[in-house]
Coordinates of C-alpha atoms in Angstrom, one line a residue:
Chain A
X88 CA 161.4 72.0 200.5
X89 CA 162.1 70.4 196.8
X90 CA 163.4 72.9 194.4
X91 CA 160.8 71.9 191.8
X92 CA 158.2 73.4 194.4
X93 CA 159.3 76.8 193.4
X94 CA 159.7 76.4 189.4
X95 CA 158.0 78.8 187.5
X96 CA 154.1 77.8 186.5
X97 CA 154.6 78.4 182.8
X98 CA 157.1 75.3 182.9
X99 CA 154.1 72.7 183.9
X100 CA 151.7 74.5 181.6
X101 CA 150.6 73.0 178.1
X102 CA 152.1 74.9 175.4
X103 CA 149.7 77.4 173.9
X104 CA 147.9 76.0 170.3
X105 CA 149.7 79.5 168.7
X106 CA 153.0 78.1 169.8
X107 CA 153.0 74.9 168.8
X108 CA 151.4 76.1 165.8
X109 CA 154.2 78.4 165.1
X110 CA 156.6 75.8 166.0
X111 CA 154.9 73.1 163.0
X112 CA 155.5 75.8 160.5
X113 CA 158.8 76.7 161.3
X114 CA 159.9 72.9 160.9
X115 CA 157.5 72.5 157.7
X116 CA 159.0 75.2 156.2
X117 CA 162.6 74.8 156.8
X118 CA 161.9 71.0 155.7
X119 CA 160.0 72.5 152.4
X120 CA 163.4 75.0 152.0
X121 CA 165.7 72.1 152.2
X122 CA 164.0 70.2 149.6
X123 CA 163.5 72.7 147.4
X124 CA 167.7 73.7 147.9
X125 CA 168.4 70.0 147.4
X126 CA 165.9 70.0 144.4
X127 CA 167.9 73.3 142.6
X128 CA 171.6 71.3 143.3
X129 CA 169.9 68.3 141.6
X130 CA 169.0 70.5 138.8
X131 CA 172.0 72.4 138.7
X132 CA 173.9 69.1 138.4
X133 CA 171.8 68.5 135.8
X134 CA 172.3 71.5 133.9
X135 CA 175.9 71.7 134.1
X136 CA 175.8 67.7 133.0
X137 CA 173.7 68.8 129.5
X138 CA 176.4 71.9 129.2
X139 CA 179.6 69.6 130.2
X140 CA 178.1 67.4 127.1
X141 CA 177.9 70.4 124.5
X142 CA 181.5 71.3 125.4
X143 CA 183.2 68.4 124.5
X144 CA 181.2 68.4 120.8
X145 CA 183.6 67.7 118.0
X146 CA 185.4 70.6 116.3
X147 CA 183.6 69.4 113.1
X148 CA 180.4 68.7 114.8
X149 CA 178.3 70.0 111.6
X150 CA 180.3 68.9 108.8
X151 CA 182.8 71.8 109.3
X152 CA 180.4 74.3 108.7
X153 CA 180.0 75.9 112.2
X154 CA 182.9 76.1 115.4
X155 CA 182.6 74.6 118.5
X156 CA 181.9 76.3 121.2
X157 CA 185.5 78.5 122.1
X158 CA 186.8 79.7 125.6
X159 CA 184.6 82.8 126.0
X160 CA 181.7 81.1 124.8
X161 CA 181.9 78.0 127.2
X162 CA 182.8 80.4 130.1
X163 CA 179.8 82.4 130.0
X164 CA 177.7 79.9 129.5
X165 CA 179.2 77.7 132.5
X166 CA 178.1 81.4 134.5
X167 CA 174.9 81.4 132.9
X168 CA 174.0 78.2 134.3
X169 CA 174.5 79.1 137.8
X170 CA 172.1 82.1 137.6
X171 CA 169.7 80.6 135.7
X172 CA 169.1 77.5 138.0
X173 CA 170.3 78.9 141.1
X174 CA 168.7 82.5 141.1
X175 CA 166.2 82.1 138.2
X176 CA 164.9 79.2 139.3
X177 CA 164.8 78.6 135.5
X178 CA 166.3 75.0 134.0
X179 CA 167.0 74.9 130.4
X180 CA 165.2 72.1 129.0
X181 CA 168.2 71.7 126.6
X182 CA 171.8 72.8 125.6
X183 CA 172.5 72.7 122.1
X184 CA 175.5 74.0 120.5
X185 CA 174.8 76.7 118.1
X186 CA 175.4 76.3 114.0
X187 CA 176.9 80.1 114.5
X188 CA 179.6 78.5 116.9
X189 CA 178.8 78.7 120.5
X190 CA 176.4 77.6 122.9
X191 CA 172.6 77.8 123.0
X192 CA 170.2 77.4 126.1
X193 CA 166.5 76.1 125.4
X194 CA 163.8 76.7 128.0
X195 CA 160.1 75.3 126.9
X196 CA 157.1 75.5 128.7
X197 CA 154.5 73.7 126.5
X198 CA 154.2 75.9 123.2
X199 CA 155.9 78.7 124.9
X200 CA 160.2 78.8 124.6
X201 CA 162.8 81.2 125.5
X202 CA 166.4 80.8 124.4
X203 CA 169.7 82.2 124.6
X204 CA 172.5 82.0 122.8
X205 CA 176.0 82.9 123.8
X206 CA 178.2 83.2 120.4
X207 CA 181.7 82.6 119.6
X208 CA 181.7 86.0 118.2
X209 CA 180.8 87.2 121.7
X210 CA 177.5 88.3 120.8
X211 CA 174.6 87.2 123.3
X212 CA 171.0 86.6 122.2
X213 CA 167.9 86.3 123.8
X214 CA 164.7 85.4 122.4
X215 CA 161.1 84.2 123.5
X216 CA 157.7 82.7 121.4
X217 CA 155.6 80.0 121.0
X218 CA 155.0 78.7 117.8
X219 CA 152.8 80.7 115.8
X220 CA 153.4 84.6 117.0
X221 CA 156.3 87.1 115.8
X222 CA 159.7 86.0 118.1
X223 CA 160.6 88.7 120.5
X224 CA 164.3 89.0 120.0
X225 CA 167.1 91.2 121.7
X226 CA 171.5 91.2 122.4
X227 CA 172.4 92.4 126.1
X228 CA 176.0 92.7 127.1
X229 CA 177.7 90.2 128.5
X230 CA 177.2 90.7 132.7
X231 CA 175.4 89.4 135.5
X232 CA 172.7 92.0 135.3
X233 CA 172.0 91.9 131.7
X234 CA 171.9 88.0 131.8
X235 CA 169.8 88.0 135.2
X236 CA 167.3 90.5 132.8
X237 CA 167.3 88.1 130.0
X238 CA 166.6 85.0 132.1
X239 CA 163.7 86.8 133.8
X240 CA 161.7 87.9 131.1
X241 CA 162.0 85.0 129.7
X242 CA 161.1 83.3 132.8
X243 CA 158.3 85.3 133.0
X244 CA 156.6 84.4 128.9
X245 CA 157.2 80.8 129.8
X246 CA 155.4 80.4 133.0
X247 CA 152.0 82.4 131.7
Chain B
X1104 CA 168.5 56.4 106.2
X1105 CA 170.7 58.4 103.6
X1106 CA 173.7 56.1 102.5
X1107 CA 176.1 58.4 100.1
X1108 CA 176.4 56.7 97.0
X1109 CA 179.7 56.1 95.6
X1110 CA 180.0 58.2 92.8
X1111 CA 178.2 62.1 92.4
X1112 CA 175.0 62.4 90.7
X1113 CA 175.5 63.7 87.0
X1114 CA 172.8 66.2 87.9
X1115 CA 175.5 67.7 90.6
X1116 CA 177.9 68.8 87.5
X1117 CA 177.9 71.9 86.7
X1118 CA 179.1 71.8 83.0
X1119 CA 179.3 75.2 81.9
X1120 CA 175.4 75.4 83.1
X1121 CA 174.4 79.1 84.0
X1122 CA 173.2 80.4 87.2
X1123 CA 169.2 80.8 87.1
X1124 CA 168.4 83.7 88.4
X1125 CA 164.6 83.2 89.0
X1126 CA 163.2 81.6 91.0
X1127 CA 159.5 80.2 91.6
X1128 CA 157.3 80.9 95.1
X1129 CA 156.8 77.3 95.4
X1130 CA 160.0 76.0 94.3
X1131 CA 161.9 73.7 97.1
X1132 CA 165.1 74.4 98.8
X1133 CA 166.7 71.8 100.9
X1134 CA 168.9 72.4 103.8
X1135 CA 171.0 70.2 106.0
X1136 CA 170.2 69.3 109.8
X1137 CA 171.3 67.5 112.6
X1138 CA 169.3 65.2 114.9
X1139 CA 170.9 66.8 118.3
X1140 CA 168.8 70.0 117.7
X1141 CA 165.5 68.2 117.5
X1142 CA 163.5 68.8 120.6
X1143 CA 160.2 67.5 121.7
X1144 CA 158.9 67.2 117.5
X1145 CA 160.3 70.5 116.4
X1146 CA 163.7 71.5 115.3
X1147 CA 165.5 74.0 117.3
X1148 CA 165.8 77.5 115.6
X1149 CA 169.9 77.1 116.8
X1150 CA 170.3 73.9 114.6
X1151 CA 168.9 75.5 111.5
X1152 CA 172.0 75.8 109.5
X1153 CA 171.9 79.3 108.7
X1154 CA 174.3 81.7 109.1
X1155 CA 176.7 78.7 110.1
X1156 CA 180.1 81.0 111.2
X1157 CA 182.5 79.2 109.1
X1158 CA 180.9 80.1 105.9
X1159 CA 179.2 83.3 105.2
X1160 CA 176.3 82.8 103.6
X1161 CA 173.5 80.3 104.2
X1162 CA 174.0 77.3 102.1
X1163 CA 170.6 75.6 100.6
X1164 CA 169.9 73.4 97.5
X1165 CA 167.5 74.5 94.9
X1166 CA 164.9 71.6 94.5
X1167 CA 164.6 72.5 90.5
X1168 CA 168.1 71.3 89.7
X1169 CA 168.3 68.7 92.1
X1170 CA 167.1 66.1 94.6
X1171 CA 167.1 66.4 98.8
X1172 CA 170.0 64.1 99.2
X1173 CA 172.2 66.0 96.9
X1174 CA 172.6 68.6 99.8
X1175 CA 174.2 65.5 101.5
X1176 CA 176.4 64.2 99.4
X1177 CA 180.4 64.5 100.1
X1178 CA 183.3 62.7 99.1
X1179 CA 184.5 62.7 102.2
X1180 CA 181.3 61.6 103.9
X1181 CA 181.1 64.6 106.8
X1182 CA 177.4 65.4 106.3
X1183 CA 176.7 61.3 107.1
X1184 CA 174.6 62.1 110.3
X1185 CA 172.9 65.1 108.9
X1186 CA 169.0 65.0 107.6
X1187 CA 167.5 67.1 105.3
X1188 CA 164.6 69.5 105.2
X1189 CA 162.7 71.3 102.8
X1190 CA 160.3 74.5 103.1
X1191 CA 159.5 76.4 99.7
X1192 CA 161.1 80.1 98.6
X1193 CA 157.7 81.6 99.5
X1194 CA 158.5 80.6 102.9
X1195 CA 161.8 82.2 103.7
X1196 CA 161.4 84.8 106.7
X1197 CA 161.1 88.4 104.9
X1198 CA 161.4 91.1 105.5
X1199 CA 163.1 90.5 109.2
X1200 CA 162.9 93.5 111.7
X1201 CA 165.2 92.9 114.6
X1202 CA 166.0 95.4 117.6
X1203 CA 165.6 98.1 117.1
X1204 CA 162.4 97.6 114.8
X1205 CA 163.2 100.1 112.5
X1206 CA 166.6 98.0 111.6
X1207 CA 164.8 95.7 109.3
X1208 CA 166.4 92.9 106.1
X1209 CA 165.3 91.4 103.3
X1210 CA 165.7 88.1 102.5
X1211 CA 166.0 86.0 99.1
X1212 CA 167.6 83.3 97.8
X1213 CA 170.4 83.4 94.7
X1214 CA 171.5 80.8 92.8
X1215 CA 175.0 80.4 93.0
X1216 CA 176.1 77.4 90.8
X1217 CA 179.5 75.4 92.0
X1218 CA 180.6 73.4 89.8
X1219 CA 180.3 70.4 91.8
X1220 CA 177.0 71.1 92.8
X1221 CA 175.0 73.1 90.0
X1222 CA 172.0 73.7 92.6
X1223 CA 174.3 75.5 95.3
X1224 CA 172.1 78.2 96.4
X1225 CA 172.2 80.6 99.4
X1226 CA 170.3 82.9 101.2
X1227 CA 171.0 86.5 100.8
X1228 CA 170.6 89.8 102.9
X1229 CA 169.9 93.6 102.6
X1230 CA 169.2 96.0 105.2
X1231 CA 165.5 97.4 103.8
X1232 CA 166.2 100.6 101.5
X1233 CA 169.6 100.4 101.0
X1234 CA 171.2 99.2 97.6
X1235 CA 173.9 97.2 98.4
X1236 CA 174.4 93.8 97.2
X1237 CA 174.5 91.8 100.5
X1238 CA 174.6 93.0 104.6
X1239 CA 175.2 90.9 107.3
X1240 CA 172.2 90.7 109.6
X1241 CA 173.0 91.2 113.3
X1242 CA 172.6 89.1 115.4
X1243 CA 169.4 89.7 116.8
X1244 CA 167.8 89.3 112.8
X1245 CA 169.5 86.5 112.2
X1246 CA 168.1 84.6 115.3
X1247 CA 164.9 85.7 114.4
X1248 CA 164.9 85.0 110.8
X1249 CA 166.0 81.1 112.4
X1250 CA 163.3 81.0 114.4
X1251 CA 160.6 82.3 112.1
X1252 CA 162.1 79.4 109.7
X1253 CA 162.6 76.9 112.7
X1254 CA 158.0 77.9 113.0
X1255 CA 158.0 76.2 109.7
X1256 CA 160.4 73.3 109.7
X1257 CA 158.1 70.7 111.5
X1258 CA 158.1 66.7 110.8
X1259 CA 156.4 66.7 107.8
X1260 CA 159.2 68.4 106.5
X1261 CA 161.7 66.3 106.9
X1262 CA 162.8 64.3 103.6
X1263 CA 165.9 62.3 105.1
X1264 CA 165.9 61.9 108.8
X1265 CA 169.1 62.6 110.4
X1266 CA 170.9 59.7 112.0
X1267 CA 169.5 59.3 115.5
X1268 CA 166.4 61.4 115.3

């Protein structure tokens, strides 16, 4: 007697709409998680592009009156990038270097802006408003946590 | 455009001219910026050239002794790509509480006459309550008091544009 007389009767039946329901969402899903990972290199490229372009500023890029950016300053900013595009999901809409010496990060939203600015003097700044309202303004220490803290609230006043 | 004429202004000269100590609430000051911090019709509060770390005060020409491209002038030419804005004494930041609140400056401007350029002014500080003759702001007030300014410093502001803005 053929084998395929004796396979199971779940193998000839129709797959059940819950199943193949399941099955589209796992695929639309894992298509909509690749694009949005292939999106946040894209932008991380990009960032790192805009911060690659403030690093290489002249020494007397404001008539002498301010430093460029120095080692510390372009290190922790090349970190900040990385968790503020990759875990913040937040891309700086510029990077400016900073007339104190250093680098400065510029997130708008419409009226609303958040910055930070990572100084030569190894201070770090943070800072959200729009244009009218007192600036909320604050230092935090120089680590992942603090900086992670930072990028959030001001994640969190842009997007309202 | 500015083009940097030739020779200095007469009116730049100090000659044996004394610092004016008063100033009036609606009496100009001109400061230098650069078209890189311009974003999206505003100027970004980290190009306003205050507290620039190579020089310790904030440097600003009074508009009584002087005209807005006398804060541009150099023999050497380094302040070729830089504009020039204006906002009145009444309008610098003050006081300035930063973080904690209760760690609050004042802020006002002081001639100080060079004798190259007789309208040299700056911006001085003072924590609140205290008699000292100038404090450093932190950091934290001196980013704010550039932001409160940079909530001023729109377009119609600018009296020279800086080169590529």
């Amino acid at each position: 007697m053929p084998v395929a007389c004796h396979a199971p009767a779940a193998l000839h039946a129709p797959l059940a709409a819950s199943t193949y329901a399941e099955e589209v969402r796992r695929v639309y899903n894992s298509a909509r998680e690749a694009e949005r990972t292939r999106l946040t290199w894209a932008e991380l490229i990009e960032a790192r592009l805009k911060l690659a372009a403030v690093e290489e500023i002249d020494a007397d890029w404001n008539g002498g009156d301010s430093e460029a950016p120095n080692l510390t300053s372009r290190q922790r900013a090349r970190r900040l990038v990385e968790l503020a595009v990759r875990d913040a999901h937040l891309m700086p809409s510029a990077v400016l270097p900073s007339v104190e010496g250093g680098i400065a990060f510029v997130f708008k939203e419409g009226l609303r802006q958040g910055s930070i600015e990572i100084l030569n003097s190894g201070e770090l700044v943070a800072a959200y408003f729009d244009n009218f309202s007192e600036p909320t303004v604050w230092e935090f220490a120089p680590n992942d946590a603090s900086t992670t803290t930072a990028l959030e609230r001001i994640r969190v006043f842009v997007s309202r | 455009m500015y083009s940097c004429p030739g020779e200095r202004p007469e009116r730049m000269f100090q000659r044996s001219r004394p610092p004016v100590a008063s100033f009036s609430a609606d009496e100009h000051l001109y400061i230098r910026y650069l078209a890189v911090s311009w974003i999206d019709g505003r100027l970004s509060h980290t190009g306003i050239n205050a507290f620039p770390n190579k020089v310790e005060q904030t440097s600003v020409n009074r508009g009584s002794f002087s005209e807005p491209e006398d804060v541009l002038f150099s023999e050497d030419g380094k302040y070729a790509k830089h504009g020039v804005l204006r906002f009145q004494v009444s309008e610098i930041p003050s006081p300035v509480a930063g973080e904690p609140s209760s760690l609050v400056f004042e802020f006002w401007p002081k001639h100080v006459p060079l004798e190259l350029n007789y309208s040299h002014s700056e911006i001085w500080s003072r924590r609140s309550g205290l008699t000292s003759e100038y404090d450093k702001p932190p950091a934290s007030v001196r980013t704010k008091f550039r932001i409160m300014l940079s909530q001023i410093l729109t377009a119609d502001r600018i009296c020279i544009c800086a080169c590529g803005h």
